[in-house]
Amino acid sequence: MKKIIIIFLLILSFTNATADEIKNIMPDTDSDLKEVITGSVSENIDMTLDNCIKIALGNNPEILSAFQDILTNDSKIKQIWSNYFPAISWQTGWSHIKQLQLSDALNYNLEYEYYILGQISLQQLLYDFGVTQNQATIQRLSYESSKKTFGEVVNDVIFRTKNAYYELLYSYKAEKVAQMNVDNYQAFYNQAKALYSIGFNPKIDVTIAQVNLSKAKMNLISAKNLVYTSQAKLNNIMGVPYIEKYNIKGELNYKHLNMSFEDTVSKAIESRPELKKAQIEVEKANQNIKLAKKAYFPQIDFQGQYQEGGKHWTSNNGWQIGLYLNFPLINGMLINNQIKEAKYLYDKELANAKRTQNNIYLEIQTSYLKLHEKENQLPVAQLQVKQALENYALSKGRYKVGEASPIEMREAQNTLAESELQFYKSLYEYNLAKSDLERAIGMNLDTDKNFLGIKK
């Protein structure tokens, strides 16, 4: 089971770990990922919501792709710091040279061979007035930004996994209601047929019962197909579309959210990765301003060279060393406008950060209000089921004694099925709303368990 929670552990620790440390706990081969799937199936585990999330975190390709971006940006940081490492080159060769201009001037052909047995050159950057430091800082911020992007992807995958899981649970409930409808209409048909055989009811009652039964069977077929498509959707989000059949466990529960709106906002400030990413992008733009201003600065280099060769491979040798102050080619107008551009981009990132903050606040507000709307609908939906059950029992009793028509029985049965399906849909939508609020906040919410069910 360790392999299926490796990325889950990563989520808890990646903000304090280096890329090399993270890489050590990631699966390196495809066989590691396959073990997650085959291990789950071979053990015949029950697929709870937690299990679905763990499998999604270990197999969803979007998460694996986002993680590779972290490693890529970490490598780029090291590439920039390599500017302070010495650059060494070695060269050997042979040249055949004919000096045309000197040959014309001297009135004879000046032609000779030149050999290089070996030429070793070394160049070392000593100081560049903080240019490399700024470049490394900018790349380090890109690395931190990619970690926040990783958090965004994880948050989104968990959100979609929860929604697909709840959709699958709802499809099971819809199938259950459709099967109950078929059973009730089958009993209604049998009863109508029996009453017709003894001459108590007319033929039309049997015909109506047959039509209702056929419609109920058609709805059951659609409900079963919804189960298959919902399961396929969940498997795809988990990143295991070809996984074998498994037993899904869980219920559409009602869990009261014991948290005020102000608490959800404060939690989002701490947990939502987009907010932290926006702050990083602002600082990154600020570092770009500093880097643009250093375009006027030179850099100090040390260079050394040793060479052996000449008319013959070993006829001569020589060396040279020196310190060089290299000034860049300065275009005042270009550099000045590059600095302006960096400042404009900084102001743009400030505006983007404010927009991100406002959008997240709106997401939380909308999700919070929707959650309470769905919560308030649950008691009403439960009451409708109770009333529909009572109405169905009365109509059934009236039909047995010949006081109710087949149409009345059909309406009572349809009302019962619709009310039960609506109740399960209300539970489903409540869980979706809670999942959406968790996504908006960026974390799971602590809830008080309080199951709301139908008692028959």
Tab-separated table of N, CA and C in Angstrom, residues 291-432:
chain	number	residue	atom	x	y	z
A	291	LEU	N	16.914	42.532	-12.482
A	291	LEU	CA	17.794	41.946	-13.480
A	291	LEU	C	17.934	42.859	-14.689
A	292	ALA	N	16.824	43.481	-15.115
A	292	ALA	CA	16.876	44.378	-16.270
A	292	ALA	C	17.788	45.571	-15.998
A	293	LYS	N	17.813	46.068	-14.784
A	293	LYS	CA	18.651	47.221	-14.432
A	293	LYS	C	20.140	46.876	-14.448
A	294	LYS	N	20.486	45.607	-14.357
A	294	LYS	CA	21.889	45.201	-14.322
A	294	LYS	C	22.458	44.950	-15.710
A	295	ALA	N	21.698	45.304	-16.740
A	295	ALA	CA	22.191	45.130	-18.107
A	295	ALA	C	23.376	46.048	-18.400
A	296	TYR	N	23.553	47.136	-17.600
A	296	TYR	CA	24.682	48.052	-17.788
A	296	TYR	C	25.971	47.521	-17.154
A	297	PHE	N	25.876	46.525	-16.305
A	297	PHE	CA	27.028	46.099	-15.503
A	297	PHE	C	27.926	45.140	-16.286
A	298	PRO	N	29.264	45.221	-16.080
A	298	PRO	CA	30.186	44.288	-16.724
A	298	PRO	C	30.299	43.003	-15.901
A	299	GLN	N	31.176	42.098	-16.356
A	299	GLN	CA	31.501	40.910	-15.577
A	299	GLN	C	33.009	40.687	-15.611
A	300	ILE	N	33.520	40.131	-14.541
A	300	ILE	CA	34.961	39.896	-14.398
A	300	ILE	C	35.227	38.413	-14.628
A	301	ASP	N	36.135	38.121	-15.572
A	301	ASP	CA	36.459	36.743	-15.934
A	301	ASP	C	37.954	36.487	-15.761
A	302	PHE	N	38.281	35.253	-15.458
A	302	PHE	CA	39.658	34.766	-15.505
A	302	PHE	C	39.776	33.804	-16.671
A	303	GLN	N	40.808	33.990	-17.497
A	303	GLN	CA	41.014	33.118	-18.639
A	303	GLN	C	42.459	32.644	-18.668
A	304	GLY	N	42.651	31.378	-18.962
A	304	GLY	CA	43.991	30.810	-19.095
A	304	GLY	C	44.041	29.842	-20.260
A	305	GLN	N	45.229	29.741	-20.885
A	305	GLN	CA	45.375	28.873	-22.059
A	305	GLN	C	46.793	28.349	-22.153
A	306	TYR	N	46.930	27.089	-22.488
A	306	TYR	CA	48.240	26.484	-22.760
A	306	TYR	C	48.161	25.789	-24.105
A	307	GLN	N	49.215	25.972	-24.959
A	307	GLN	CA	49.191	25.455	-26.324
A	307	GLN	C	50.554	24.853	-26.670
A	308	GLU	N	50.540	23.745	-27.382
A	308	GLU	CA	51.773	23.123	-27.864
A	308	GLU	C	51.570	22.702	-29.305
A	309	GLY	N	52.551	23.068	-30.180
A	309	GLY	CA	52.458	22.768	-31.608
A	309	GLY	C	53.388	23.668	-32.384
A	310	GLY	N	53.036	23.986	-33.607
A	310	GLY	CA	53.844	24.847	-34.457
A	310	GLY	C	54.081	24.201	-35.814
A	311	LYS	N	55.353	24.364	-36.337
A	311	LYS	CA	55.678	23.735	-37.612
A	311	LYS	C	55.679	22.217	-37.505
A	312	HIS	N	55.961	21.737	-36.302
A	312	HIS	CA	55.869	20.312	-36.020
A	312	HIS	C	54.986	20.155	-34.782
A	313	TRP	N	54.596	18.908	-34.463
A	313	TRP	CA	53.669	18.668	-33.367
A	313	TRP	C	54.208	19.178	-32.033
A	314	THR	N	55.521	19.110	-31.835
A	314	THR	CA	56.094	19.496	-30.534
A	314	THR	C	57.172	20.552	-30.669
A	315	SER	N	57.117	21.323	-31.727
A	315	SER	CA	58.201	22.286	-31.970
A	315	SER	C	58.135	23.497	-31.052
A	316	ASN	N	57.002	23.807	-30.492
A	316	ASN	CA	56.897	25.022	-29.684
A	316	ASN	C	55.743	24.870	-28.692
A	317	ASN	N	55.733	25.721	-27.675
A	317	ASN	CA	54.626	25.756	-26.725
A	317	ASN	C	54.511	27.159	-26.154
A	318	GLY	N	53.365	27.428	-25.554
A	318	GLY	CA	53.156	28.744	-24.961
A	318	GLY	C	51.904	28.763	-24.104
A	319	TRP	N	51.772	29.786	-23.298
A	319	TRP	CA	50.613	29.905	-22.440
A	319	TRP	C	50.301	31.365	-22.184
A	320	GLN	N	49.084	31.608	-21.731
A	320	GLN	CA	48.678	32.964	-21.374
A	320	GLN	C	47.586	32.910	-20.308
A	321	ILE	N	47.612	33.847	-19.416
A	321	ILE	CA	46.573	33.991	-18.395
A	321	ILE	C	46.215	35.464	-18.280
A	322	GLY	N	45.005	35.734	-17.785
A	322	GLY	CA	44.620	37.127	-17.640
A	322	GLY	C	43.288	37.304	-16.954
A	323	LEU	N	43.099	38.480	-16.381
A	323	LEU	CA	41.813	38.899	-15.829
A	323	LEU	C	41.197	39.899	-16.789
A	324	TYR	N	39.901	39.721	-17.060
A	324	TYR	CA	39.239	40.548	-18.064
A	324	TYR	C	37.986	41.176	-17.478
A	325	LEU	N	37.811	42.444	-17.742
A	325	LEU	CA	36.587	43.161	-17.370
A	325	LEU	C	35.795	43.347	-18.655
A	326	ASN	N	34.769	42.532	-18.832
A	326	ASN	CA	34.000	42.511	-20.070
A	326	ASN	C	32.743	43.365	-19.935
A	327	PHE	N	32.701	44.448	-20.687
A	327	PHE	CA	31.523	45.317	-20.693
A	327	PHE	C	30.570	44.869	-21.802
A	328	PRO	N	29.279	44.866	-21.518
A	328	PRO	CA	28.322	44.483	-22.565
A	328	PRO	C	28.182	45.586	-23.601
A	329	LEU	N	27.645	45.199	-24.739
A	329	LEU	CA	27.323	46.185	-25.760
A	329	LEU	C	26.089	46.949	-25.296
A	330	ILE	N	26.256	48.226	-25.008
A	330	ILE	CA	25.196	49.014	-24.364
A	330	ILE	C	24.374	49.762	-25.410
A	331	ASN	N	23.079	49.518	-25.379
A	331	ASN	CA	22.112	50.265	-26.177
A	331	ASN	C	21.156	50.904	-25.175
A	332	GLY	N	21.399	52.175	-24.882
A	332	GLY	CA	20.658	52.845	-23.826
A	332	GLY	C	19.161	52.824	-24.031
A	333	MET	N	18.735	53.044	-25.256
A	333	MET	CA	17.301	53.057	-25.531
A	333	MET	C	16.690	51.673	-25.314
A	334	LEU	N	17.393	50.632	-25.749
A	334	LEU	CA	16.895	49.271	-25.591
A	334	LEU	C	16.786	48.899	-24.116
A	335	ILE	N	17.852	49.138	-23.359
A	335	ILE	CA	17.856	48.749	-21.947
A	335	ILE	C	16.812	49.531	-21.164
A	336	ASN	N	16.694	50.817	-21.460
A	336	ASN	CA	15.718	51.644	-20.756
A	336	ASN	C	14.289	51.127	-20.964
A	337	ASN	N	13.980	50.728	-22.189
A	337	ASN	CA	12.636	50.205	-22.465
A	337	ASN	C	12.448	48.789	-21.928
A	338	GLN	N	13.521	48.036	-21.813
A	338	GLN	CA	13.422	46.723	-21.179
A	338	GLN	C	13.086	46.859	-19.699
A	339	ILE	N	13.669	47.881	-19.062
A	339	ILE	CA	13.347	48.139	-17.655
A	339	ILE	C	11.882	48.559	-17.515
A	340	LYS	N	11.420	49.421	-18.424
A	340	LYS	CA	10.012	49.831	-18.393
A	340	LYS	C	9.082	48.630	-18.581
A	341	GLU	N	9.446	47.759	-19.516
A	341	GLU	CA	8.640	46.577	-19.758
A	341	GLU	C	8.540	45.716	-18.495
A	342	ALA	N	9.666	45.541	-17.800
A	342	ALA	CA	9.673	44.743	-16.568
A	342	ALA	C	8.778	45.379	-15.508
A	343	LYS	N	8.772	46.703	-15.429
A	343	LYS	CA	7.922	47.388	-14.458
A	343	LYS	C	6.444	47.215	-14.801
A	344	TYR	N	6.124	47.296	-16.088
A	344	TYR	CA	4.731	47.105	-16.500
A	344	TYR	C	4.262	45.685	-16.186
A	345	LEU	N	5.150	44.712	-16.405
A	345	LEU	CA	4.800	43.323	-16.102
A	345	LEU	C	4.618	43.118	-14.599
A	346	TYR	N	5.389	43.854	-13.813
A	346	TYR	CA	5.229	43.784	-12.356
A	346	TYR	C	3.849	44.299	-11.954
A	347	ASP	N	3.451	45.446	-12.526
A	347	ASP	CA	2.118	45.991	-12.231
A	347	ASP	C	1.023	45.027	-12.695
A	348	LYS	N	1.273	44.347	-13.822
A	348	LYS	CA	0.306	43.381	-14.328
A	348	LYS	C	0.149	42.216	-13.353
A	349	GLU	N	1.264	41.714	-12.806
A	349	GLU	CA	1.191	40.609	-11.852
A	349	GLU	C	0.495	41.029	-10.558
A	350	LEU	N	0.669	42.282	-10.155
A	350	LEU	CA	-0.062	42.786	-8.993
A	350	LEU	C	-1.569	42.736	-9.250
A	351	ALA	N	-1.958	43.156	-10.458
A	351	ALA	CA	-3.381	43.123	-10.812
A	351	ALA	C	-3.888	41.683	-10.906
A	352	ASN	N	-3.059	40.789	-11.462
A	352	ASN	CA	-3.457	39.389	-11.557
A	352	ASN	C	-3.628	38.764	-10.176
A	353	ALA	N	-2.737	39.126	-9.251
A	353	ALA	CA	-2.846	38.595	-7.884
A	353	ALA	C	-4.135	39.067	-7.222
A	354	LYS	N	-4.481	40.334	-7.455
A	354	LYS	CA	-5.731	40.858	-6.898
A	354	LYS	C	-6.931	40.165	-7.518
A	355	ARG	N	-6.869	39.915	-8.830
A	355	ARG	CA	-7.964	39.225	-9.511
A	355	ARG	C	-8.113	37.797	-8.990
A	356	THR	N	-6.985	37.119	-8.792
A	356	THR	CA	-7.032	35.749	-8.246
A	356	THR	C	-7.669	35.742	-6.869
A	357	GLN	N	-7.292	36.706	-6.046
A	357	GLN	CA	-7.866	36.796	-4.696
A	357	GLN	C	-9.371	37.030	-4.760
A	358	ASN	N	-9.800	37.922	-5.641
A	358	ASN	CA	-11.232	38.206	-5.765
A	358	ASN	C	-12.011	36.996	-6.280
A	359	ASN	N	-11.430	36.291	-7.273
A	359	ASN	CA	-12.111	35.123	-7.841
A	359	ASN	C	-12.255	34.004	-6.815
A	360	ILE	N	-11.214	33.803	-6.026
A	360	ILE	CA	-11.281	32.760	-5.002
A	360	ILE	C	-12.308	33.116	-3.939
A	361	TYR	N	-12.358	34.397	-3.573
A	361	TYR	CA	-13.361	34.838	-2.606
A	361	TYR	C	-14.765	34.575	-3.146
A	362	LEU	N	-14.974	34.850	-4.449
A	362	LEU	CA	-16.279	34.600	-5.066
A	362	LEU	C	-16.584	33.104	-5.094
A	363	GLU	N	-15.575	32.281	-5.428
A	363	GLU	CA	-15.778	30.826	-5.451
A	363	GLU	C	-16.205	30.313	-4.080
A	364	ILE	N	-15.527	30.792	-3.041
A	364	ILE	CA	-15.866	30.350	-1.682
A	364	ILE	C	-17.266	30.801	-1.310
A	365	GLN	N	-17.575	32.044	-1.613
A	365	GLN	CA	-18.896	32.578	-1.276
A	365	GLN	C	-20.001	31.806	-1.996
A	366	THR	N	-19.807	31.556	-3.299
A	366	THR	CA	-20.804	30.827	-4.076
A	366	THR	C	-20.967	29.397	-3.571
A	367	SER	N	-19.839	28.726	-3.322
A	367	SER	CA	-19.888	27.335	-2.851
A	367	SER	C	-20.514	27.239	-1.467
A	368	TYR	N	-20.185	28.196	-0.611
A	368	TYR	CA	-20.716	28.183	0.758
A	368	TYR	C	-22.235	28.362	0.747
A	369	LEU	N	-22.717	29.313	-0.063
A	369	LEU	CA	-24.163	29.543	-0.143
A	369	LEU	C	-24.888	28.354	-0.778
A	370	LYS	N	-24.261	27.769	-1.790
A	370	LYS	CA	-24.877	26.617	-2.445
A	370	LYS	C	-24.947	25.423	-1.495
A	371	LEU	N	-23.910	25.258	-0.670
A	371	LEU	CA	-23.906	24.159	0.291
A	371	LEU	C	-25.064	24.289	1.266
A	372	HIS	N	-25.297	25.493	1.759
A	372	HIS	CA	-26.398	25.693	2.711
A	372	HIS	C	-27.754	25.590	2.014
A	373	GLU	N	-27.812	25.963	0.745
A	373	GLU	CA	-29.051	25.785	-0.013
A	373	GLU	C	-29.394	24.297	-0.107
A	374	LYS	N	-28.416	23.482	-0.472
A	374	LYS	CA	-28.654	22.040	-0.585
A	374	LYS	C	-28.945	21.417	0.778
A	375	GLU	N	-28.320	21.940	1.815
A	375	GLU	CA	-28.580	21.433	3.166
A	375	GLU	C	-30.023	21.704	3.575
A	376	ASN	N	-30.529	22.862	3.238
A	376	ASN	CA	-31.906	23.206	3.590
A	376	ASN	C	-32.930	22.423	2.765
A	377	GLN	N	-32.521	21.932	1.604
A	377	GLN	CA	-33.443	21.166	0.764
A	377	GLN	C	-33.616	19.731	1.255
A	378	LEU	N	-32.641	19.224	2.014
A	378	LEU	CA	-32.683	17.824	2.420
A	378	LEU	C	-33.904	17.467	3.276
A	379	PRO	N	-34.238	18.227	4.328
A	379	PRO	CA	-35.433	17.868	5.122
A	379	PRO	C	-36.722	17.881	4.292
A	380	VAL	N	-36.794	18.820	3.329
A	380	VAL	CA	-37.975	18.889	2.470
A	380	VAL	C	-38.053	17.650	1.587
A	381	ALA	N	-36.904	17.259	1.027
A	381	ALA	CA	-36.881	16.067	0.175
A	381	ALA	C	-37.232	14.815	0.970
A	382	GLN	N	-36.776	14.757	2.216
A	382	GLN	CA	-37.094	13.604	3.064
A	382	GLN	C	-38.586	13.569	3.395
A	383	LEU	N	-39.161	14.732	3.651
A	383	LEU	CA	-40.594	14.806	3.940
A	383	LEU	C	-41.418	14.377	2.726
A	384	GLN	N	-40.967	14.735	1.532
A	384	GLN	CA	-41.680	14.336	0.317
A	384	GLN	C	-41.704	12.822	0.166
A	385	VAL	N	-40.593	12.168	0.522
A	385	VAL	CA	-40.555	10.704	0.455
A	385	VAL	C	-41.569	10.108	1.426
A	386	LYS	N	-41.608	10.648	2.638
A	386	LYS	CA	-42.554	10.150	3.642
A	386	LYS	C	-43.987	10.318	3.169
A	387	GLN	N	-44.310	11.473	2.606
A	387	GLN	CA	-45.671	11.720	2.109
A	387	GLN	C	-46.002	10.817	0.926
A	388	ALA	N	-45.009	10.603	0.041
A	388	ALA	CA	-45.246	9.746	-1.124
A	388	ALA	C	-45.476	8.303	-0.701
A	389	LEU	N	-44.762	7.856	0.336
A	389	LEU	CA	-44.962	6.499	0.847
A	389	LEU	C	-46.371	6.326	1.405
A	390	GLU	N	-46.819	7.327	2.159
A	390	GLU	CA	-48.161	7.261	2.722
A	390	GLU	C	-49.210	7.270	1.615
A	391	ASN	N	-49.002	8.129	0.618
A	391	ASN	CA	-49.954	8.206	-0.495
A	391	ASN	C	-49.989	6.900	-1.283
A	392	TYR	N	-48.818	6.276	-1.483
A	392	TYR	CA	-48.757	5.012	-2.220
A	392	TYR	C	-49.473	3.900	-1.448
A	393	ALA	N	-49.268	3.880	-0.133
A	393	ALA	CA	-49.924	2.849	0.687
A	393	ALA	C	-51.446	3.004	0.638
A	394	LEU	N	-51.923	4.242	0.691
A	394	LEU	CA	-53.370	4.475	0.619
A	394	LEU	C	-53.936	4.078	-0.744
A	395	SER	N	-53.242	4.461	-1.810
A	395	SER	CA	-53.729	4.133	-3.164
A	395	SER	C	-53.717	2.631	-3.394
A	396	LYS	N	-52.700	1.963	-2.877
A	396	LYS	CA	-52.618	0.513	-3.035
A	396	LYS	C	-53.782	-0.182	-2.332
A	397	GLY	N	-54.059	0.304	-1.129
A	397	GLY	CA	-55.196	-0.263	-0.387
A	397	GLY	C	-56.512	0.017	-1.076
A	398	ARG	N	-56.684	1.218	-1.614
A	398	ARG	CA	-57.918	1.574	-2.309
A	398	ARG	C	-58.090	0.734	-3.571
A	399	TYR	N	-56.953	0.450	-4.253
A	399	TYR	CA	-57.068	-0.332	-5.494
A	399	TYR	C	-57.486	-1.774	-5.213
A	400	LYS	N	-57.022	-2.308	-4.092
A	400	LYS	CA	-57.356	-3.689	-3.746
A	400	LYS	C	-58.859	-3.874	-3.532
A	401	VAL	N	-59.482	-2.825	-3.021
A	401	VAL	CA	-60.924	-2.937	-2.752
A	401	VAL	C	-61.742	-2.326	-3.879
A	402	GLY	N	-61.048	-1.941	-4.988
A	402	GLY	CA	-61.768	-1.469	-6.156
A	402	GLY	C	-62.158	-0.011	-6.117
A	403	GLU	N	-61.614	0.773	-5.226
A	403	GLU	CA	-61.988	2.186	-5.126
A	403	GLU	C	-61.017	3.100	-5.867
A	404	ALA	N	-59.834	2.611	-6.230
A	404	ALA	CA	-58.840	3.431	-6.937
A	404	ALA	C	-58.686	2.940	-8.367
A	405	SER	N	-58.440	3.869	-9.272
A	405	SER	CA	-58.243	3.527	-10.678
A	405	SER	C	-56.777	3.205	-10.944
A	406	PRO	N	-56.475	2.550	-12.069
A	406	PRO	CA	-55.077	2.292	-12.426
A	406	PRO	C	-54.266	3.573	-12.591
A	407	ILE	N	-54.908	4.633	-13.049
A	407	ILE	CA	-54.211	5.911	-13.223
A	407	ILE	C	-53.778	6.460	-11.867
A	408	GLU	N	-54.667	6.343	-10.878
A	408	GLU	CA	-54.312	6.797	-9.529
A	408	GLU	C	-53.128	5.993	-8.979
A	409	MET	N	-53.139	4.669	-9.217
A	409	MET	CA	-52.031	3.829	-8.766
A	409	MET	C	-50.723	4.221	-9.475
A	410	ARG	N	-50.830	4.491	-10.777
A	410	ARG	CA	-49.636	4.874	-11.530
A	410	ARG	C	-49.063	6.190	-11.013
A	411	GLU	N	-49.945	7.154	-10.756
A	411	GLU	CA	-49.487	8.442	-10.255
A	411	GLU	C	-48.845	8.290	-8.878
A	412	ALA	N	-49.415	7.459	-8.036
A	412	ALA	CA	-48.847	7.254	-6.700
A	412	ALA	C	-47.472	6.577	-6.784
A	413	GLN	N	-47.367	5.587	-7.680
A	413	GLN	CA	-46.092	4.888	-7.850
A	413	GLN	C	-45.036	5.818	-8.429
A	414	ASN	N	-45.413	6.584	-9.442
A	414	ASN	CA	-44.450	7.522	-10.047
A	414	ASN	C	-44.005	8.587	-9.049
A	415	THR	N	-44.955	9.064	-8.255
A	415	THR	CA	-44.616	10.079	-7.251
A	415	THR	C	-43.642	9.514	-6.220
A	416	LEU	N	-43.860	8.274	-5.817
A	416	LEU	CA	-42.952	7.645	-4.859
A	416	LEU	C	-41.546	7.497	-5.448
A	417	ALA	N	-41.469	7.000	-6.689
A	417	ALA	CA	-40.159	6.814	-7.319
A	417	ALA	C	-39.452	8.148	-7.512
A	418	GLU	N	-40.190	9.159	-7.956
A	418	GLU	CA	-39.592	10.471	-8.185
A	418	GLU	C	-39.127	11.112	-6.881
A	419	SER	N	-39.898	10.949	-5.815
A	419	SER	CA	-39.521	11.558	-4.538
A	419	SER	C	-38.276	10.888	-3.958
A	420	GLU	N	-38.189	9.561	-4.079
A	420	GLU	CA	-36.998	8.872	-3.579
A	420	GLU	C	-35.772	9.241	-4.416
A	421	LEU	N	-35.969	9.285	-5.733
A	421	LEU	CA	-34.859	9.666	-6.598
A	421	LEU	C	-34.430	11.107	-6.319
A	422	GLN	N	-35.369	11.991	-6.050
A	422	GLN	CA	-35.053	13.377	-5.737
A	422	GLN	C	-34.302	13.491	-4.413
A	423	PHE	N	-34.678	12.644	-3.447
A	423	PHE	CA	-33.977	12.663	-2.166
A	423	PHE	C	-32.515	12.258	-2.350
A	424	TYR	N	-32.295	11.182	-3.094
A	424	TYR	CA	-30.914	10.760	-3.344
A	424	TYR	C	-30.162	11.811	-4.165
A	425	LYS	N	-30.868	12.455	-5.076
A	425	LYS	CA	-30.240	13.514	-5.862
A	425	LYS	C	-29.870	14.699	-4.969
A	426	SER	N	-30.718	15.001	-3.999
A	426	SER	CA	-30.417	16.094	-3.062
A	426	SER	C	-29.179	15.771	-2.229
A	427	LEU	N	-29.083	14.513	-1.776
A	427	LEU	CA	-27.877	14.091	-1.050
A	427	LEU	C	-26.651	14.178	-1.945
A	428	TYR	N	-26.814	13.748	-3.191
A	428	TYR	CA	-25.714	13.802	-4.160
A	428	TYR	C	-25.271	15.243	-4.393
A	429	GLU	N	-26.216	16.137	-4.596
A	429	GLU	CA	-25.875	17.534	-4.847
A	429	GLU	C	-25.279	18.196	-3.604
A	430	TYR	N	-25.718	17.777	-2.417
A	430	TYR	CA	-25.118	18.307	-1.192
A	430	TYR	C	-23.646	17.916	-1.102
A	431	ASN	N	-23.357	16.660	-1.396
A	431	ASN	CA	-21.970	16.206	-1.364
A	431	ASN	C	-21.134	16.885	-2.439
A	432	LEU	N	-21.738	17.128	-3.606
A	432	LEU	CA	-21.029	17.872	-4.653
A	432	LEU	C	-20.712	19.292	-4.188
